[in-house]
Amino acid sequence: NAGVTQTPKFRVLKTGQSMTLLCAQDMNHEYMYWYRQDPGMGLRLIHYSVGEGTTAKGEVPDGYNVSRLKKQNFLLGLESAAPSQTSVYFCASNVAGVTYNEQFFGPGTRLTVL
Amino acid sequence: KNEVEQSPQNLTAQEGEFITINCSYSVGISALHWLQQHPGGGIVSLFMLSSGKKKHGRLIATINIQEKHSSLHITASHPRDSAVYICAVRYSGAGSYQLTFGKGTKLSVIP
């Protein structure tokens, strides 16, 4: 199993450009998450999904959109990139259940917005 | 805002030393996680705790629910343990899917 994969690994954008980050997992997990990690701050949740076709806002959703058309994929979109969105983005997933389960993380995408 | 505090922020140890990293949180939780972030950036889950103590190899994690505090211990530390260790909690409450993360403790183990 590949686990959680992210595409691309690195990207440089100019202010105002758009892009989509792809997260894929092959573990049949119901829950998927997008986080951003900034220097001096803990990981912060952008959006999450508890199943195919459903998404919800996390702590810092502004400027991002997401879609979960297939169970294995969770897409994060930036419609008009801003320098404040320069960050490392992590996708994660876990199985659903009454007892919360550990999250499996992707390798991260380093995004720079100039 | 519910926060997760870790201490110390940075820690340098000699190889073989016993290491303790602390995590405190402010309100009731349903689970606490310890994660390891390697220098290359990858994040892996080490432990998930809701009570008591767990051990895996040289790593031990404990939690005191009453005191809202958890510790991660590393025995006989080794340079390969050098990483950022992150504490994260899931607060109690219906529909609480979110983890709240600490800022991490950067550990450097010197040969």
mmCIF file of C-alpha atoms in Angstrom:
data_model
loop_
_atom_site.group_PDB
_atom_site.id
_atom_site.type_symbol
_atom_site.label_atom_id
_atom_site.label_comp_id
_atom_site.label_asym_id
_atom_site.label_seq_id
_atom_site.Cartn_x
_atom_site.Cartn_y
_atom_site.Cartn_z
ATOM 1 C CA ASN A 1 0.000 0.000 0.000
ATOM 2 C CA ALA A 2 1.183 3.501 -0.815
ATOM 3 C CA GLY A 3 -0.686 4.958 2.178
ATOM 4 C CA VAL A 4 -1.376 8.677 1.759
ATOM 5 C CA THR A 5 0.177 10.392 -1.239
ATOM 6 C CA GLN A 6 0.198 14.071 -2.210
ATOM 7 C CA THR A 7 0.723 15.738 -5.553
ATOM 8 C CA PRO A 8 2.729 17.877 -6.194
ATOM 9 C CA LYS A 9 5.560 17.861 -3.659
ATOM 10 C CA PHE A 10 6.676 21.412 -4.433
ATOM 11 C CA ARG A 11 5.069 24.325 -6.243
ATOM 12 C CA VAL A 12 5.782 28.011 -6.766
ATOM 13 C CA LEU A 13 2.877 30.261 -7.715
ATOM 14 C CA LYS A 14 2.496 33.910 -8.479
ATOM 15 C CA THR A 15 -0.087 35.957 -6.598
ATOM 16 C CA GLY A 16 -3.504 35.453 -8.165
ATOM 17 C CA GLN A 17 -2.761 32.115 -9.805
ATOM 18 C CA SER A 18 -4.841 29.069 -9.015
ATOM 19 C CA MET A 19 -3.897 25.486 -8.330
ATOM 20 C CA THR A 20 -5.202 22.206 -6.967
ATOM 21 C CA LEU A 21 -3.435 19.921 -4.528
ATOM 22 C CA LEU A 22 -4.349 16.264 -4.767
ATOM 23 C CA CYS A 23 -4.426 13.861 -1.850
ATOM 24 C CA ALA A 24 -4.989 10.148 -2.432
ATOM 25 C CA GLN A 25 -5.230 7.278 0.051
ATOM 26 C CA ASP A 26 -5.502 3.563 -0.617
ATOM 27 C CA MET A 27 -6.536 2.472 2.889
ATOM 28 C CA ASN A 28 -10.295 2.860 2.364
ATOM 29 C CA HIS A 29 -10.419 5.564 5.051
ATOM 30 C CA GLU A 30 -13.638 7.495 5.512
ATOM 31 C CA TYR A 31 -12.159 10.639 7.026
ATOM 32 C CA MET A 32 -9.707 12.925 5.262
ATOM 33 C CA TYR A 33 -8.152 16.239 6.278
ATOM 34 C CA TRP A 34 -6.123 19.111 4.897
ATOM 35 C CA TYR A 35 -3.741 20.936 7.239
ATOM 36 C CA ARG A 36 -1.275 23.730 6.837
ATOM 37 C CA GLN A 37 1.949 24.031 8.812
ATOM 38 C CA ASP A 38 3.628 27.389 9.313
ATOM 39 C CA PRO A 39 6.839 28.220 11.206
ATOM 40 C CA GLY A 40 6.238 28.674 14.922
ATOM 41 C CA MET A 41 2.689 27.387 14.733
ATOM 42 C CA GLY A 42 1.070 24.032 15.169
ATOM 43 C CA LEU A 43 -0.671 22.253 12.333
ATOM 44 C CA ARG A 44 -3.990 23.924 11.574
ATOM 45 C CA LEU A 45 -6.990 22.289 9.985
ATOM 46 C CA ILE A 46 -8.191 23.867 6.741
ATOM 47 C CA HIS A 47 -11.051 21.567 5.672
ATOM 48 C CA TYR A 48 -12.037 18.013 6.335
ATOM 49 C CA SER A 49 -14.339 15.344 4.963
ATOM 50 C CA VAL A 50 -16.135 12.529 6.760
ATOM 51 C CA GLY A 51 -17.171 10.749 3.608
ATOM 52 C CA GLU A 52 -17.512 10.851 -0.136
ATOM 53 C CA GLY A 53 -19.430 13.922 -1.239
ATOM 54 C CA THR A 54 -19.222 15.693 2.141
ATOM 55 C CA THR A 55 -16.839 18.415 3.281
ATOM 56 C CA ALA A 56 -16.667 20.827 6.203
ATOM 57 C CA LYS A 57 -14.668 23.866 7.262
ATOM 58 C CA GLY A 58 -11.866 23.631 9.760
ATOM 59 C CA GLU A 59 -10.025 26.335 11.666
ATOM 60 C CA VAL A 60 -8.572 28.279 8.699
ATOM 61 C CA PRO A 61 -10.776 27.691 5.621
ATOM 62 C CA ASP A 62 -10.687 31.148 4.000
ATOM 63 C CA GLY A 63 -9.146 31.218 0.532
ATOM 64 C CA TYR A 64 -9.449 27.446 0.044
ATOM 65 C CA ASN A 65 -12.029 25.109 -1.430
ATOM 66 C CA VAL A 66 -12.175 21.332 -1.323
ATOM 67 C CA SER A 67 -13.926 18.460 -3.009
ATOM 68 C CA ARG A 68 -14.322 14.753 -2.221
ATOM 69 C CA LEU A 69 -15.890 13.237 -5.318
ATOM 70 C CA LYS A 70 -14.276 9.848 -4.721
ATOM 71 C CA LYS A 71 -13.650 8.214 -1.359
ATOM 72 C CA GLN A 72 -9.940 7.840 -2.008
ATOM 73 C CA ASN A 73 -9.281 11.426 -3.165
ATOM 74 C CA PHE A 74 -9.472 14.782 -1.404
ATOM 75 C CA LEU A 75 -8.655 17.882 -3.432
ATOM 76 C CA LEU A 76 -7.618 21.263 -2.046
ATOM 77 C CA GLY A 77 -8.010 24.258 -4.330
ATOM 78 C CA LEU A 78 -6.613 27.747 -4.197
ATOM 79 C CA GLU A 79 -8.641 29.945 -6.537
ATOM 80 C CA SER A 80 -6.490 33.082 -6.241
ATOM 81 C CA ALA A 81 -3.256 32.430 -4.389
ATOM 82 C CA ALA A 82 -1.910 34.985 -1.911
ATOM 83 C CA PRO A 83 1.523 35.209 -0.258
ATOM 84 C CA SER A 84 -0.168 34.396 3.085
ATOM 85 C CA GLN A 85 -0.876 30.941 1.679
ATOM 86 C CA THR A 86 2.823 30.136 1.480
ATOM 87 C CA SER A 87 3.029 27.082 3.694
ATOM 88 C CA VAL A 88 3.546 23.356 3.865
ATOM 89 C CA TYR A 89 0.302 21.496 3.301
ATOM 90 C CA PHE A 90 -0.368 18.056 4.749
ATOM 91 C CA CYS A 91 -3.164 15.696 3.962
ATOM 92 C CA ALA A 92 -4.190 13.033 6.456
ATOM 93 C CA SER A 93 -6.763 10.281 6.714
ATOM 94 C CA ASN A 94 -8.189 7.832 9.223
ATOM 95 C CA VAL A 95 -10.912 5.232 9.572
ATOM 96 C CA ALA A 96 -14.216 6.273 11.068
ATOM 97 C CA GLY A 97 -15.460 4.894 14.328
ATOM 98 C CA VAL A 98 -16.782 5.664 17.776
ATOM 99 C CA THR A 99 -13.241 5.561 19.104
ATOM 100 C CA TYR A 100 -11.058 8.074 17.371
ATOM 101 C CA ASN A 101 -8.298 6.488 15.390
ATOM 102 C CA GLU A 102 -4.766 7.555 14.518
ATOM 103 C CA GLN A 103 -4.309 9.733 11.485
ATOM 104 C CA PHE A 104 -2.011 8.783 8.629
ATOM 105 C CA PHE A 105 -0.226 11.709 7.031
ATOM 106 C CA GLY A 106 0.965 12.351 3.517
ATOM 107 C CA PRO A 107 4.513 13.592 2.824
ATOM 108 C CA GLY A 108 3.470 17.229 2.448
ATOM 109 C CA THR A 109 3.383 19.822 -0.328
ATOM 110 C CA ARG A 110 5.619 22.862 -0.002
ATOM 111 C CA LEU A 111 3.879 25.830 -1.644
ATOM 112 C CA THR A 112 5.441 29.228 -2.186
ATOM 113 C CA VAL A 113 3.337 32.148 -3.397
ATOM 114 C CA LEU A 114 5.348 35.086 -4.724
ATOM 115 C CA LYS B 1 -9.665 29.123 22.512
ATOM 116 C CA ASN B 2 -8.627 25.628 23.564
ATOM 117 C CA GLU B 3 -4.851 25.364 23.442
ATOM 118 C CA VAL B 4 -2.190 22.711 23.617
ATOM 119 C CA GLU B 5 1.073 23.738 25.256
ATOM 120 C CA GLN B 6 4.307 21.806 24.850
ATOM 121 C CA SER B 7 7.558 22.154 26.749
ATOM 122 C CA PRO B 8 10.338 22.549 26.143
ATOM 123 C CA GLN B 9 10.286 24.132 22.683
ATOM 124 C CA ASN B 10 13.822 22.942 21.988
ATOM 125 C CA LEU B 11 15.820 20.200 23.627
ATOM 126 C CA THR B 12 19.402 19.087 23.090
ATOM 127 C CA ALA B 13 20.554 15.847 24.679
ATOM 128 C CA GLN B 14 23.616 13.644 24.685
ATOM 129 C CA GLU B 15 23.232 10.185 23.245
ATOM 130 C CA GLY B 16 22.012 7.792 25.924
ATOM 131 C CA GLU B 17 20.176 10.388 28.008
ATOM 132 C CA PHE B 18 16.606 9.951 29.242
ATOM 133 C CA ILE B 19 14.336 12.526 27.630
ATOM 134 C CA THR B 20 10.975 13.912 28.703
ATOM 135 C CA ILE B 21 8.681 16.105 26.632
ATOM 136 C CA ASN B 22 5.576 17.563 28.222
ATOM 137 C CA CYS B 23 2.148 18.463 26.918
ATOM 138 C CA SER B 24 -0.697 20.219 28.711
ATOM 139 C CA TYR B 25 -4.166 21.095 27.536
ATOM 140 C CA SER B 26 -7.015 23.174 28.841
ATOM 141 C CA VAL B 27 -10.302 21.232 28.729
ATOM 142 C CA GLY B 28 -11.586 17.686 28.618
ATOM 143 C CA ILE B 29 -10.384 15.468 25.805
ATOM 144 C CA SER B 30 -11.354 12.137 24.314
ATOM 145 C CA ALA B 31 -7.865 11.303 23.029
ATOM 146 C CA LEU B 32 -4.302 12.585 22.941
ATOM 147 C CA HIS B 33 -1.814 11.843 20.188
ATOM 148 C CA TRP B 34 1.949 11.992 20.041
ATOM 149 C CA LEU B 35 3.401 12.457 16.570
ATOM 150 C CA GLN B 36 6.928 12.538 15.229
ATOM 151 C CA GLN B 37 7.987 14.794 12.379
ATOM 152 C CA HIS B 38 11.233 13.778 10.754
ATOM 153 C CA PRO B 39 13.785 16.331 9.508
ATOM 154 C CA GLY B 40 12.596 15.533 5.979
ATOM 155 C CA GLY B 41 9.088 16.673 6.945
ATOM 156 C CA GLY B 42 7.133 13.413 7.141
ATOM 157 C CA ILE B 43 4.758 12.982 10.087
ATOM 158 C CA VAL B 44 4.059 9.656 11.755
ATOM 159 C CA SER B 45 1.795 8.779 14.624
ATOM 160 C CA LEU B 46 3.589 7.371 17.673
ATOM 161 C CA PHE B 47 0.831 6.937 20.232
ATOM 162 C CA MET B 48 -2.824 7.546 20.835
ATOM 163 C CA LEU B 49 -3.854 7.696 24.496
ATOM 164 C CA SER B 50 -7.065 8.207 26.383
ATOM 165 C CA SER B 51 -5.763 7.037 29.770
ATOM 166 C CA GLY B 52 -2.787 5.473 31.497
ATOM 167 C CA LYS B 53 0.427 4.606 29.745
ATOM 168 C CA LYS B 54 1.665 3.084 26.504
ATOM 169 C CA LYS B 55 5.104 1.776 25.570
ATOM 170 C CA HIS B 56 6.672 1.085 22.219
ATOM 171 C CA GLY B 57 10.331 0.173 22.187
ATOM 172 C CA ARG B 58 12.253 2.987 23.874
ATOM 173 C CA LEU B 59 9.271 5.340 23.806
ATOM 174 C CA ILE B 60 6.785 5.672 26.647
ATOM 175 C CA ALA B 61 3.742 7.932 26.709
ATOM 176 C CA THR B 62 1.719 8.698 29.813
ATOM 177 C CA ILE B 63 -1.379 10.759 30.420
ATOM 178 C CA ASN B 64 -2.957 12.174 33.575
ATOM 179 C CA ILE B 65 -6.544 13.070 32.741
ATOM 180 C CA GLN B 66 -7.197 14.873 36.036
ATOM 181 C CA GLU B 67 -4.155 17.116 35.608
ATOM 182 C CA LYS B 68 -4.705 17.513 31.838
ATOM 183 C CA HIS B 69 -1.098 16.585 31.189
ATOM 184 C CA SER B 70 0.820 14.068 29.125
ATOM 185 C CA SER B 71 4.481 13.192 28.862
ATOM 186 C CA LEU B 72 6.528 11.475 26.179
ATOM 187 C CA HIS B 73 9.669 9.763 27.426
ATOM 188 C CA ILE B 74 12.554 8.442 25.362
ATOM 189 C CA THR B 75 14.952 6.071 27.090
ATOM 190 C CA ALA B 76 18.557 5.603 25.930
ATOM 191 C CA SER B 77 18.215 8.378 23.342
ATOM 192 C CA HIS B 78 19.948 8.022 19.995
ATOM 193 C CA PRO B 79 20.793 10.532 17.239
ATOM 194 C CA ARG B 80 18.100 8.937 15.053
ATOM 195 C CA ASP B 81 15.537 10.164 17.623
ATOM 196 C CA SER B 82 16.298 13.725 16.487
ATOM 197 C CA ALA B 83 12.983 15.080 15.234
ATOM 198 C CA VAL B 84 10.119 17.366 16.149
ATOM 199 C CA TYR B 85 7.647 15.742 18.539
ATOM 200 C CA ILE B 86 4.095 17.002 18.342
ATOM 201 C CA CYS B 87 1.275 16.616 20.834
ATOM 202 C CA ALA B 88 -2.310 16.808 19.559
ATOM 203 C CA VAL B 89 -5.638 16.438 21.330
ATOM 204 C CA ARG B 90 -9.176 15.671 20.307
ATOM 205 C CA TYR B 91 -11.480 17.620 22.529
ATOM 206 C CA SER B 92 -14.615 15.952 23.879
ATOM 207 C CA GLY B 93 -17.897 16.741 22.213
ATOM 208 C CA ALA B 94 -20.239 15.452 19.585
ATOM 209 C CA GLY B 95 -18.918 15.734 16.040
ATOM 210 C CA SER B 96 -15.475 16.717 17.210
ATOM 211 C CA TYR B 97 -13.416 15.517 14.300
ATOM 212 C CA GLN B 98 -10.686 18.056 14.708
ATOM 213 C CA LEU B 99 -7.301 17.650 16.317
ATOM 214 C CA THR B 100 -5.718 20.639 18.036
ATOM 215 C CA PHE B 101 -1.946 20.576 17.755
ATOM 216 C CA GLY B 102 0.854 21.880 19.915
ATOM 217 C CA LYS B 103 3.704 23.781 18.292
ATOM 218 C CA GLY B 104 6.097 20.898 18.699
ATOM 219 C CA THR B 105 9.309 20.175 20.587
ATOM 220 C CA LYS B 106 12.473 20.029 18.510
ATOM 221 C CA LEU B 107 14.792 17.343 19.852
ATOM 222 C CA SER B 108 18.442 17.074 18.877
ATOM 223 C CA VAL B 109 20.429 14.116 20.162
ATOM 224 C CA ILE B 110 24.171 14.563 19.902
ATOM 225 C CA PRO B 111 26.489 11.550 19.557
#
